[in-house]
Tab-separated table of N, CA, C and O and ligand atoms in Angstrom:
chain	number	residue	atom	x	y	z
A	1	UNK	N	41.386	147.563	43.928
A	1	UNK	CA	41.032	146.404	45.013
A	1	UNK	C	39.770	146.865	45.555
A	1	UNK	O	39.767	148.119	46.270
A	2	UNK	N	38.948	146.060	45.681
A	2	UNK	CA	37.696	146.398	46.702
A	2	UNK	C	38.151	146.253	48.263
A	2	UNK	O	38.993	145.538	48.590
A	3	UNK	N	37.326	146.566	49.108
A	3	UNK	CA	37.443	146.342	50.587
A	3	UNK	C	37.514	144.863	50.916
A	3	UNK	O	36.585	144.224	50.361
A	4	UNK	N	38.286	144.728	51.997
A	4	UNK	CA	38.338	143.403	52.179
A	4	UNK	C	37.714	143.270	53.926
A	4	UNK	O	38.244	144.265	54.582
A	5	UNK	N	36.870	142.518	54.392
A	5	UNK	CA	36.486	142.299	55.645
A	5	UNK	C	36.889	141.112	56.151
A	5	UNK	O	36.799	140.114	55.762
A	6	UNK	N	37.147	140.841	57.736
A	6	UNK	CA	37.215	139.774	58.507
A	6	UNK	C	36.731	139.786	59.777
A	6	UNK	O	36.209	141.013	60.223
A	7	UNK	N	36.594	138.810	60.545
A	7	UNK	CA	36.020	138.730	61.854
A	7	UNK	C	36.367	137.495	62.474
A	7	UNK	O	36.788	136.407	61.911
A	8	UNK	N	36.247	137.316	63.858
A	8	UNK	CA	36.627	136.393	64.642
A	8	UNK	C	35.503	135.282	64.525
A	8	UNK	O	34.502	135.371	64.022
A	9	UNK	N	35.762	134.130	65.218
A	9	UNK	CA	34.712	133.018	65.460
A	9	UNK	C	33.457	133.648	66.178
A	9	UNK	O	32.462	133.237	65.487
A	10	UNK	N	33.347	134.421	67.018
A	10	UNK	CA	32.181	134.767	67.551
A	10	UNK	C	31.559	136.006	66.917
A	10	UNK	O	30.430	136.341	66.974
A	11	UNK	N	32.291	136.787	65.874
A	11	UNK	CA	31.795	137.824	65.419
A	11	UNK	C	32.108	139.242	65.985
A	11	UNK	O	31.791	140.335	65.498
A	12	UNK	N	32.433	139.313	67.264
A	12	UNK	CA	32.589	140.349	68.159
A	12	UNK	C	33.663	141.502	67.458
A	12	UNK	O	33.313	142.803	67.481
A	13	UNK	N	34.771	140.831	67.206
A	13	UNK	CA	35.892	141.633	66.578
A	13	UNK	C	35.719	141.498	65.223
A	13	UNK	O	35.817	140.432	64.442
A	14	UNK	N	35.886	142.656	64.545
A	14	UNK	CA	35.910	142.733	63.054
A	14	UNK	C	36.875	143.746	62.454
A	14	UNK	O	37.334	144.771	63.370
A	15	UNK	N	37.384	143.488	61.243
A	15	UNK	CA	38.231	144.409	60.831
A	15	UNK	C	37.927	144.589	59.253
A	15	UNK	O	37.044	143.843	58.443
A	16	UNK	N	38.429	145.565	58.728
A	16	UNK	CA	38.316	145.845	57.202
A	16	UNK	C	39.695	146.536	56.868
A	16	UNK	O	40.236	147.233	57.498
A	17	UNK	N	39.813	146.419	55.569
A	17	UNK	CA	41.028	147.260	54.768
A	17	UNK	C	40.680	147.556	53.444
A	17	UNK	O	39.648	146.975	52.757
A	18	UNK	N	41.222	148.857	53.030
A	18	UNK	CA	40.552	149.145	51.741
A	18	UNK	C	41.608	149.086	50.588
A	18	UNK	O	41.326	148.672	49.447
A	19	UNK	N	43.029	149.182	50.752
A	19	UNK	CA	44.177	149.295	49.913
A	19	UNK	C	44.555	147.904	49.523
A	19	UNK	O	43.920	146.867	50.068
A	20	UNK	N	45.528	147.736	48.826
A	20	UNK	CA	46.310	146.568	48.557
A	20	UNK	C	47.050	145.984	49.829
A	20	UNK	O	47.483	146.864	50.516
A	21	UNK	N	47.221	144.997	49.798
A	21	UNK	CA	48.040	144.344	51.031
A	21	UNK	C	49.401	144.673	50.582
A	21	UNK	O	49.972	144.712	49.534
A	22	UNK	N	50.316	145.018	51.916
A	22	UNK	CA	51.690	145.008	51.360
A	22	UNK	C	52.533	143.818	50.875
A	22	UNK	O	53.286	143.829	50.370
A	23	UNK	N	52.065	142.804	51.552
A	23	UNK	CA	52.473	141.369	51.267
A	23	UNK	C	51.585	140.275	51.747
A	23	UNK	O	50.774	140.649	52.647
A	24	UNK	N	51.856	139.061	51.444
A	24	UNK	CA	50.998	138.053	51.832
A	24	UNK	C	51.830	136.757	51.962
A	24	UNK	O	52.739	136.378	51.139
A	25	UNK	N	51.778	136.108	53.184
A	25	UNK	CA	52.632	134.984	53.255
A	25	UNK	C	52.278	133.959	54.561
A	25	UNK	O	51.529	134.509	55.313
A	26	UNK	N	53.110	132.904	54.500
A	26	UNK	CA	52.724	132.025	55.670
A	26	UNK	C	54.066	132.206	56.536
A	26	UNK	O	55.055	132.141	55.998
A	27	UNK	N	53.857	132.001	57.941
A	27	UNK	CA	54.982	132.128	58.879
A	27	UNK	C	54.862	130.886	59.701
A	27	UNK	O	53.931	130.274	59.883
A	28	UNK	N	56.107	130.130	59.558
A	28	UNK	CA	56.457	128.807	60.327
A	28	UNK	C	57.060	128.992	61.647
A	28	UNK	O	57.372	128.225	62.248
A	29	UNK	N	56.923	130.335	62.069
A	29	UNK	CA	57.666	130.466	63.378
A	29	UNK	C	57.202	129.767	64.567
A	29	UNK	O	55.985	129.822	64.593
A	30	UNK	N	57.923	129.615	65.579
A	30	UNK	CA	57.357	128.938	66.990
A	30	UNK	C	56.336	129.837	67.459
A	30	UNK	O	55.309	129.464	68.129
A	31	UNK	N	56.656	131.180	67.594
A	31	UNK	CA	55.710	131.901	68.366
A	31	UNK	C	54.336	132.047	67.595
A	31	UNK	O	53.446	131.840	68.238
A	32	UNK	N	54.374	132.135	66.391
A	32	UNK	CA	52.954	132.017	65.613
A	32	UNK	C	52.383	130.675	65.701
A	32	UNK	O	51.192	130.637	65.974
A	33	UNK	N	53.233	129.755	65.764
A	33	UNK	CA	52.436	128.477	65.935
A	33	UNK	C	51.839	128.068	67.331
A	33	UNK	O	50.747	127.814	67.537
A	34	UNK	N	52.573	128.651	68.427
A	34	UNK	CA	52.104	128.620	69.780
A	34	UNK	C	50.811	129.306	69.906
A	34	UNK	O	49.853	129.307	70.705
A	35	UNK	N	50.808	130.775	69.289
A	35	UNK	CA	49.847	131.681	69.499
A	35	UNK	C	48.545	131.125	68.687
A	35	UNK	O	47.608	131.617	69.322
A	36	UNK	N	48.823	130.455	67.703
A	36	UNK	CA	47.293	130.038	66.947
A	36	UNK	C	47.310	128.547	67.130
A	36	UNK	O	46.156	128.026	66.573
A	37	UNK	N	48.186	127.911	67.995
A	37	UNK	CA	47.915	126.288	68.010
A	37	UNK	C	47.750	125.766	66.670
A	37	UNK	O	46.929	124.700	66.389
A	38	UNK	N	48.611	126.320	65.668
A	38	UNK	CA	48.370	125.761	64.295
A	38	UNK	C	49.490	125.356	63.797
A	38	UNK	O	50.659	126.091	64.082
A	39	UNK	N	49.991	124.624	62.521
A	39	UNK	CA	51.131	124.203	62.176
A	39	UNK	C	51.912	125.477	61.677
A	39	UNK	O	53.049	125.705	61.722
A	40	UNK	N	51.262	126.346	60.965
A	40	UNK	CA	51.562	127.713	60.500
A	40	UNK	C	50.443	128.661	60.560
A	40	UNK	O	49.229	128.131	60.371
A	41	UNK	N	50.933	129.957	60.281
A	41	UNK	CA	49.812	131.212	60.269
A	41	UNK	C	50.129	131.695	58.769
A	41	UNK	O	51.248	132.080	58.358
A	42	UNK	N	48.808	132.396	58.325
A	42	UNK	CA	48.987	132.910	56.924
A	42	UNK	C	48.584	134.199	57.281
A	42	UNK	O	47.336	134.538	57.727
A	43	UNK	N	49.420	135.195	56.929
A	43	UNK	CA	49.100	136.643	57.281
A	43	UNK	C	49.271	137.543	55.868
A	43	UNK	O	49.965	137.088	55.122
A	44	UNK	N	48.643	138.682	56.053
A	44	UNK	CA	48.843	139.540	55.327
A	44	UNK	C	49.301	140.955	55.945
A	44	UNK	O	48.699	141.232	57.000
A	45	UNK	N	50.211	141.469	55.579
A	45	UNK	CA	50.609	143.075	55.950
A	45	UNK	C	49.852	144.091	55.339
A	45	UNK	O	49.792	144.321	54.177
A	46	UNK	N	49.171	144.896	56.136
A	46	UNK	CA	48.353	145.812	55.562
A	46	UNK	C	48.843	147.300	56.278
A	46	UNK	O	48.969	147.116	57.467
A	47	UNK	N	48.641	148.194	55.640
A	47	UNK	CA	49.078	149.746	56.204
A	47	UNK	C	47.912	149.858	57.159
A	47	UNK	O	46.963	149.915	57.026
A	48	UNK	N	48.461	150.591	58.304
A	48	UNK	CA	47.658	150.937	59.382
A	48	UNK	C	46.744	151.959	58.854
A	48	UNK	O	45.373	152.004	59.236
A	49	UNK	N	47.061	152.829	57.937
A	49	UNK	CA	46.286	153.840	57.539
A	49	UNK	C	45.044	153.678	56.613
A	49	UNK	O	44.294	154.146	56.501
A	50	UNK	N	44.991	152.245	55.978
A	50	UNK	CA	44.069	151.761	55.234
A	50	UNK	C	43.187	150.602	55.934
A	50	UNK	O	42.384	150.067	55.317
A	51	UNK	N	43.405	150.375	57.322
A	51	UNK	CA	42.644	149.350	57.887
A	51	UNK	C	42.208	149.790	59.141
A	51	UNK	O	42.838	151.087	59.707
A	52	UNK	N	41.328	149.081	59.661
A	52	UNK	CA	40.513	149.556	61.057
A	52	UNK	C	40.005	148.501	61.509
A	52	UNK	O	39.395	147.498	60.983
A	53	UNK	N	39.768	148.276	62.855
A	53	UNK	CA	38.821	147.342	63.581
A	53	UNK	C	37.421	147.945	63.594
A	53	UNK	O	37.356	149.331	63.680
A	54	UNK	N	36.554	147.233	63.285
A	54	UNK	CA	35.020	147.650	62.940
A	54	UNK	C	34.231	147.164	64.355
A	54	UNK	O	32.931	147.545	64.337
A	55	UNK	N	34.571	146.419	65.076
A	55	UNK	CA	33.714	145.841	66.083
A	55	UNK	C	34.466	146.137	67.556
A	55	UNK	O	34.684	147.111	67.776
A	56	UNK	N	34.384	145.169	68.435
A	56	UNK	CA	34.587	145.256	69.920
A	56	UNK	C	36.321	145.417	69.563
A	56	UNK	O	36.938	144.936	68.626
A	57	UNK	N	36.833	146.124	70.431
A	57	UNK	CA	38.335	146.473	70.529
A	57	UNK	C	38.976	145.113	71.119
A	57	UNK	O	38.590	144.479	71.965
A	58	UNK	N	40.120	144.665	70.184
A	58	UNK	CA	40.494	143.413	70.820
A	58	UNK	C	41.210	143.403	71.924
A	58	UNK	O	42.005	144.687	72.089
A	59	UNK	N	41.559	142.398	72.533
A	59	UNK	CA	42.502	142.269	73.555
A	59	UNK	C	43.886	142.153	73.248
A	59	UNK	O	44.240	141.918	71.962
A	60	UNK	N	44.985	142.439	73.993
A	60	UNK	CA	46.187	142.563	73.574
A	60	UNK	C	47.243	141.593	74.444
A	60	UNK	O	46.946	141.702	75.802
A	61	UNK	N	47.923	140.740	73.870
A	61	UNK	CA	49.047	140.042	74.683
A	61	UNK	C	50.289	140.326	74.151
A	61	UNK	O	50.758	140.085	72.921
A	62	UNK	N	51.253	140.775	74.833
A	62	UNK	CA	52.635	141.304	74.354
A	62	UNK	C	53.524	140.006	74.586
A	62	UNK	O	53.726	139.632	75.862
A	63	UNK	N	53.770	139.320	73.315
A	63	UNK	CA	54.370	138.111	73.304
A	63	UNK	C	55.902	138.127	73.411
A	63	UNK	O	56.511	137.258	73.971
A	64	UNK	N	56.525	139.355	73.168
A	64	UNK	CA	57.804	139.827	73.505
A	64	UNK	C	57.837	141.226	73.470
A	64	UNK	O	57.002	141.853	73.013
A	65	UNK	N	58.974	141.861	74.099
A	65	UNK	CA	58.864	143.271	74.153
A	65	UNK	C	58.571	144.118	72.593
A	65	UNK	O	59.332	143.605	71.714
A	66	UNK	N	57.621	144.816	72.501
A	66	UNK	CA	57.490	145.567	71.391
A	66	UNK	C	56.555	144.704	70.535
A	66	UNK	O	56.225	145.335	69.176
A	67	UNK	N	56.110	143.466	70.661
A	67	UNK	CA	55.254	142.670	69.898
A	67	UNK	C	53.971	142.421	70.579
A	67	UNK	O	54.064	141.922	71.634
A	68	UNK	N	53.057	142.839	69.642
A	68	UNK	CA	51.497	142.463	70.513
A	68	UNK	C	50.946	141.864	69.417
A	68	UNK	O	50.710	141.827	68.448
A	69	UNK	N	50.161	140.697	70.031
A	69	UNK	CA	49.177	139.858	69.383
A	69	UNK	C	47.839	140.114	69.965
A	69	UNK	O	47.467	139.785	71.227
A	70	UNK	N	46.822	140.481	69.036
A	70	UNK	CA	45.766	141.009	69.425
A	70	UNK	C	44.624	139.667	69.116
A	70	UNK	O	44.951	138.912	68.204
A	71	UNK	N	43.824	139.739	70.167
A	71	UNK	CA	42.758	138.407	70.086
A	71	UNK	C	41.339	138.905	70.452
A	71	UNK	O	41.073	139.902	71.193
A	72	UNK	N	40.435	138.227	70.174
A	72	UNK	CA	39.089	138.366	70.645
A	72	UNK	C	38.905	138.053	72.157
A	72	UNK	O	39.196	136.927	72.418
A	73	UNK	N	38.709	139.007	73.018
A	73	UNK	CA	38.533	138.558	74.569
A	73	UNK	C	37.358	137.739	74.705
A	73	UNK	O	37.502	137.073	75.678
A	74	UNK	N	36.359	137.654	73.884
A	74	UNK	CA	35.213	136.647	74.046
A	74	UNK	C	35.369	135.379	73.669
A	74	UNK	O	35.323	134.418	74.222
A	75	UNK	N	35.798	135.205	72.322
A	75	UNK	CA	36.147	133.636	71.803
A	75	UNK	C	37.572	133.407	71.632
A	75	UNK	O	37.827	132.170	71.406
A	76	UNK	N	38.497	134.065	71.629
A	76	UNK	CA	39.886	133.802	71.906
A	76	UNK	C	40.674	133.814	70.584
A	76	UNK	O	41.771	133.433	70.470
A	77	UNK	N	39.860	134.154	69.505
A	77	UNK	CA	40.415	133.704	68.188
A	77	UNK	C	41.489	134.971	67.896
A	77	UNK	O	41.505	136.037	67.972
A	78	UNK	N	42.851	134.393	67.468
A	78	UNK	CA	43.850	135.499	67.269
A	78	UNK	C	43.292	136.298	65.957
A	78	UNK	O	42.734	135.994	65.052
A	79	UNK	N	43.636	137.655	66.235
A	79	UNK	CA	43.227	138.511	65.083
A	79	UNK	C	44.231	139.384	64.438
A	79	UNK	O	43.936	139.894	63.368
A	80	UNK	N	45.404	139.569	65.046
A	80	UNK	CA	46.411	140.603	64.398
A	80	UNK	C	47.766	140.355	65.074
A	80	UNK	O	47.708	140.056	66.251
A	81	UNK	N	48.549	140.923	64.460
A	81	UNK	CA	50.132	141.089	64.781
A	81	UNK	C	50.345	142.665	64.798
A	81	UNK	O	50.270	143.032	63.564
A	82	UNK	N	51.136	142.962	65.690
A	82	UNK	CA	51.637	144.220	65.450
A	82	UNK	C	53.039	144.336	66.197
A	82	UNK	O	53.178	143.545	67.120
A	83	UNK	N	53.948	144.960	65.627
A	83	UNK	CA	55.354	145.073	66.264
A	83	UNK	C	56.004	146.382	65.929
A	83	UNK	O	55.608	147.022	65.105
A	84	UNK	N	56.653	146.888	67.076
A	84	UNK	CA	57.236	148.098	66.951
A	84	UNK	C	58.228	148.272	65.728
A	84	UNK	O	58.873	149.227	65.381
A	85	UNK	N	58.745	147.056	65.368
A	85	UNK	CA	59.530	147.156	64.211
A	85	UNK	C	58.767	147.452	63.028
A	85	UNK	O	59.479	147.789	61.860
A	86	UNK	N	57.361	147.197	62.936
A	86	UNK	CA	56.696	147.832	61.767
A	86	UNK	C	55.627	148.553	62.149
A	86	UNK	O	54.426	148.319	62.220
A	87	UNK	N	56.225	149.881	62.534
A	87	UNK	CA	54.945	150.664	63.158
A	87	UNK	C	53.692	150.960	62.160
A	87	UNK	O	52.737	151.612	62.664
A	88	UNK	N	53.944	151.243	60.810
A	88	UNK	CA	53.029	151.612	60.047
A	88	UNK	C	52.143	150.340	59.442
A	88	UNK	O	51.350	150.654	58.492
A	89	UNK	N	52.216	149.241	60.115
A	89	UNK	CA	51.655	148.093	59.349
A	89	UNK	C	51.125	147.299	60.516
A	89	UNK	O	51.378	147.002	61.640
A	90	UNK	N	49.922	146.562	60.177
A	90	UNK	CA	49.171	145.473	60.936
A	90	UNK	C	49.096	144.281	60.257
A	90	UNK	O	49.008	144.317	58.982
A	91	UNK	N	49.309	142.994	60.908
A	91	UNK	CA	49.415	141.760	60.056
A	91	UNK	C	48.067	141.042	60.632
A	91	UNK	O	47.903	140.659	61.749
A	92	UNK	N	47.205	140.876	59.597
A	92	UNK	CA	46.106	140.033	59.807
A	92	UNK	C	46.053	138.620	59.458
A	92	UNK	O	47.093	138.387	58.712
A	93	UNK	N	45.268	137.823	59.849
A	93	UNK	CA	45.056	136.331	59.526
A	93	UNK	C	44.298	136.176	58.285
A	93	UNK	O	43.041	136.635	58.235
A	94	UNK	N	44.876	135.622	57.323
A	94	UNK	CA	43.947	135.262	55.926
A	94	UNK	C	42.793	134.457	56.373
A	94	UNK	O	41.786	134.643	55.651
A	95	UNK	N	42.921	133.544	57.287
A	95	UNK	CA	41.870	132.713	57.465
A	95	UNK	C	40.708	133.370	58.208
A	95	UNK	O	39.460	132.686	58.150
A	96	UNK	N	40.948	134.705	58.749
A	96	UNK	CA	39.774	135.217	59.274
A	96	UNK	C	39.106	136.248	58.207
A	96	UNK	O	37.988	136.662	58.676
A	97	UNK	N	39.339	136.368	57.108
A	97	UNK	CA	38.939	136.985	55.985
A	97	UNK	C	37.268	136.369	55.906
A	97	UNK	O	37.065	135.289	56.030
A	98	UNK	N	36.246	137.237	55.655
A	98	UNK	CA	35.011	136.690	55.117
A	98	UNK	C	35.140	135.995	53.988
A	98	UNK	O	34.257	134.831	53.913
A	99	UNK	N	36.033	136.160	52.974
A	99	UNK	CA	36.312	135.179	51.852
A	99	UNK	C	37.664	134.917	51.976
A	99	UNK	O	38.402	135.254	51.186
A	100	UNK	N	38.159	133.839	52.772
A	100	UNK	CA	39.479	133.376	52.811
A	100	UNK	C	39.979	132.787	51.540
A	100	UNK	O	41.034	132.910	51.379
A	101	UNK	N	38.994	132.250	50.751
A	101	UNK	CA	39.495	131.681	49.335
A	101	UNK	C	39.866	132.700	48.481
A	101	UNK	O	40.647	132.354	47.462
A	102	UNK	N	39.719	133.921	48.611
A	102	UNK	CA	40.028	135.177	47.872
A	102	UNK	C	41.209	135.682	48.340
A	102	UNK	O	41.328	136.886	48.889
A	103	UNK	N	42.371	134.866	48.147
A	103	UNK	CA	43.661	135.267	48.883
A	103	UNK	C	44.609	134.511	48.100
A	103	UNK	O	44.518	133.343	47.993
A	104	UNK	N	45.940	135.035	47.943
A	104	UNK	CA	46.817	134.461	47.222
A	104	UNK	C	48.321	134.797	47.835
A	104	UNK	O	48.742	135.720	47.864
A	105	UNK	N	48.718	133.776	48.823
A	105	UNK	CA	50.135	133.756	49.567
A	105	UNK	C	51.077	133.848	48.576
A	105	UNK	O	51.070	133.142	47.498
A	106	UNK	N	52.279	134.457	48.765
A	106	UNK	CA	53.415	134.679	47.944
A	106	UNK	C	54.690	134.019	48.438
A	106	UNK	O	55.649	133.677	47.522
A	107	UNK	N	54.751	133.673	49.712
A	107	UNK	CA	55.845	132.923	50.164
A	107	UNK	C	55.729	132.438	51.733
A	107	UNK	O	54.864	132.579	52.273
A	108	UNK	N	56.827	131.732	51.953
A	108	UNK	CA	57.117	131.250	53.404
A	108	UNK	C	58.166	131.766	53.961
A	108	UNK	O	59.186	132.010	53.487
A	109	UNK	N	57.803	132.318	55.220
A	109	UNK	CA	58.961	132.747	56.390
A	109	UNK	C	59.215	131.828	57.388
A	109	UNK	O	58.403	131.284	57.775
A	110	UNK	N	60.485	131.816	57.872
A	110	UNK	CA	60.829	131.044	59.034
A	110	UNK	C	60.669	129.541	58.598
A	110	UNK	O	60.129	128.769	59.294
A	111	UNK	N	60.979	129.304	57.323
A	111	UNK	CA	60.653	128.021	56.847
A	111	UNK	C	61.578	127.058	57.617
A	111	UNK	O	61.120	125.713	57.686
A	112	UNK	N	62.849	127.336	58.083
A	112	UNK	CA	63.583	126.355	58.941
A	112	UNK	C	62.876	125.911	60.084
A	112	UNK	O	63.369	124.625	60.734
A	113	UNK	N	62.001	126.650	60.528
A	113	UNK	CA	61.395	126.273	61.950
A	113	UNK	C	59.914	125.548	61.668
A	113	UNK	O	59.342	124.922	62.578
A	114	UNK	N	59.845	125.028	60.564
A	114	UNK	CA	58.374	124.338	60.308
A	114	UNK	C	58.382	122.942	60.924
A	114	UNK	O	59.339	122.440	61.039
A	115	UNK	N	57.233	122.660	61.143
A	115	UNK	CA	57.165	121.185	61.816
A	115	UNK	C	57.517	120.097	60.512
A	115	UNK	O	56.951	120.273	59.424
A	116	UNK	N	58.030	119.103	60.894
A	116	UNK	CA	58.450	118.030	60.137
A	116	UNK	C	57.024	117.654	59.202
A	116	UNK	O	57.403	117.187	58.208
A	117	UNK	N	56.104	117.451	60.153
A	117	UNK	CA	54.742	116.990	59.151
A	117	UNK	C	54.029	117.967	58.520
A	117	UNK	O	52.971	117.694	57.780
A	118	UNK	N	54.385	119.404	58.398
A	118	UNK	CA	53.797	120.142	57.683
A	118	UNK	C	54.444	119.980	56.087
A	118	UNK	O	55.384	120.721	55.728
A	119	UNK	N	53.695	119.234	55.384
A	119	UNK	CA	54.496	118.967	54.082
A	119	UNK	C	54.096	119.764	53.001
A	119	UNK	O	52.720	119.877	52.622
A	120	UNK	N	54.781	120.964	52.512
A	120	UNK	CA	54.498	122.174	51.857
A	120	UNK	C	55.150	121.678	50.387
A	120	UNK	O	56.119	121.562	50.170
A	121	UNK	N	54.324	121.861	49.555
A	121	UNK	CA	54.711	121.528	48.215
A	121	UNK	C	53.812	122.624	46.901
A	121	UNK	O	53.543	122.321	46.067
A	122	UNK	N	53.864	123.681	47.703
A	122	UNK	CA	52.903	124.873	46.725
A	122	UNK	C	54.058	125.485	45.967
A	122	UNK	O	53.476	126.402	45.125
A	123	UNK	N	55.360	125.281	45.793
A	123	UNK	CA	56.119	125.908	44.791
A	123	UNK	C	56.438	127.297	45.053
A	123	UNK	O	57.128	128.027	44.485
A	124	UNK	N	55.962	127.980	46.395
A	124	UNK	CA	56.388	129.270	46.530
A	124	UNK	C	57.528	129.428	47.225
A	124	UNK	O	58.355	128.387	47.849
A	125	UNK	N	58.087	130.681	47.147
A	125	UNK	CA	59.686	130.926	47.645
A	125	UNK	C	59.603	130.663	49.250
A	125	UNK	O	58.608	130.773	49.764
A	126	UNK	N	60.600	130.094	49.687
A	126	UNK	CA	60.898	129.568	51.177
A	126	UNK	C	61.951	130.537	51.730
A	126	UNK	O	63.050	130.252	51.149
A	127	UNK	N	61.752	131.136	52.680
A	127	UNK	CA	62.825	131.732	53.355
A	127	UNK	C	62.872	131.229	54.814
A	127	UNK	O	61.938	131.059	55.420
A	128	UNK	N	64.313	131.016	55.241
A	128	UNK	CA	64.499	130.159	56.364
A	128	UNK	C	64.093	131.308	57.611
A	128	UNK	O	64.008	130.673	58.631
A	129	UNK	N	64.564	132.595	57.568
A	129	UNK	CA	64.147	133.472	58.502
A	129	UNK	C	63.128	134.506	57.941
A	129	UNK	O	62.763	134.417	57.056
A	130	UNK	N	63.258	135.488	58.801
A	130	UNK	CA	62.716	137.010	58.635
A	130	UNK	C	61.601	137.047	57.762
A	130	UNK	O	60.840	136.108	57.468
A	131	UNK	N	61.226	138.309	57.499
A	131	UNK	CA	60.012	138.509	56.683
A	131	UNK	C	58.985	139.469	57.617
A	131	UNK	O	59.358	139.925	58.590
A	132	UNK	N	57.845	139.326	57.318
A	132	UNK	CA	56.606	140.112	58.009
A	132	UNK	C	56.313	139.722	59.391
A	132	UNK	O	55.900	140.767	60.056
A	133	UNK	N	56.224	138.522	59.581
A	133	UNK	CA	55.664	138.079	60.936
A	133	UNK	C	56.665	137.264	61.505
A	133	UNK	O	56.211	136.311	62.460
B	1	LIG	ZN1	35.316	136.393	69.055
B	2	LIG	ZN1	55.727	133.815	62.816
C-alpha cells in the first residue's frame, strides 16, 4: 500500500502513514459527535510507528482521562484521537485524507448511540458498543 497523507482545513497540520490501517470504521458515540459537530465520525486506526505529523504540532484537548483529541490550533479541524487504551495506535479521520474517496470503511461502532436521522443503509456490520474509537 502506498503512503497516505491528510491535512486540516487550513493546511498547517498534516500527517502521513506508510503501512496498512489496523481498521477502518464509523463511530457514532456522543463524544465523537460533539468533538466534530457531525452526525458520526469516520476513523482509521494506524500504528504510531508507521504514522507521523508532518506540519504544525496539533493542539490537544483531553476529553476524558487518558483520552486526547488532537486538533489544529489555527483552524480548529479535528485531526486525531489518542487513548491510553491504545498506546501503539493513533486514529485519524478519513475525511481529512488528501483523497478521502480512496477509503473503505468496514463497520460501525457505538451504533446504539446514533442519531435517529442518521439513516444508514450501507450493509456494514453494526456494533452497539466498543471498537476503536
Ligand atoms: Zn488548520
Ligand atoms: Zn467515538
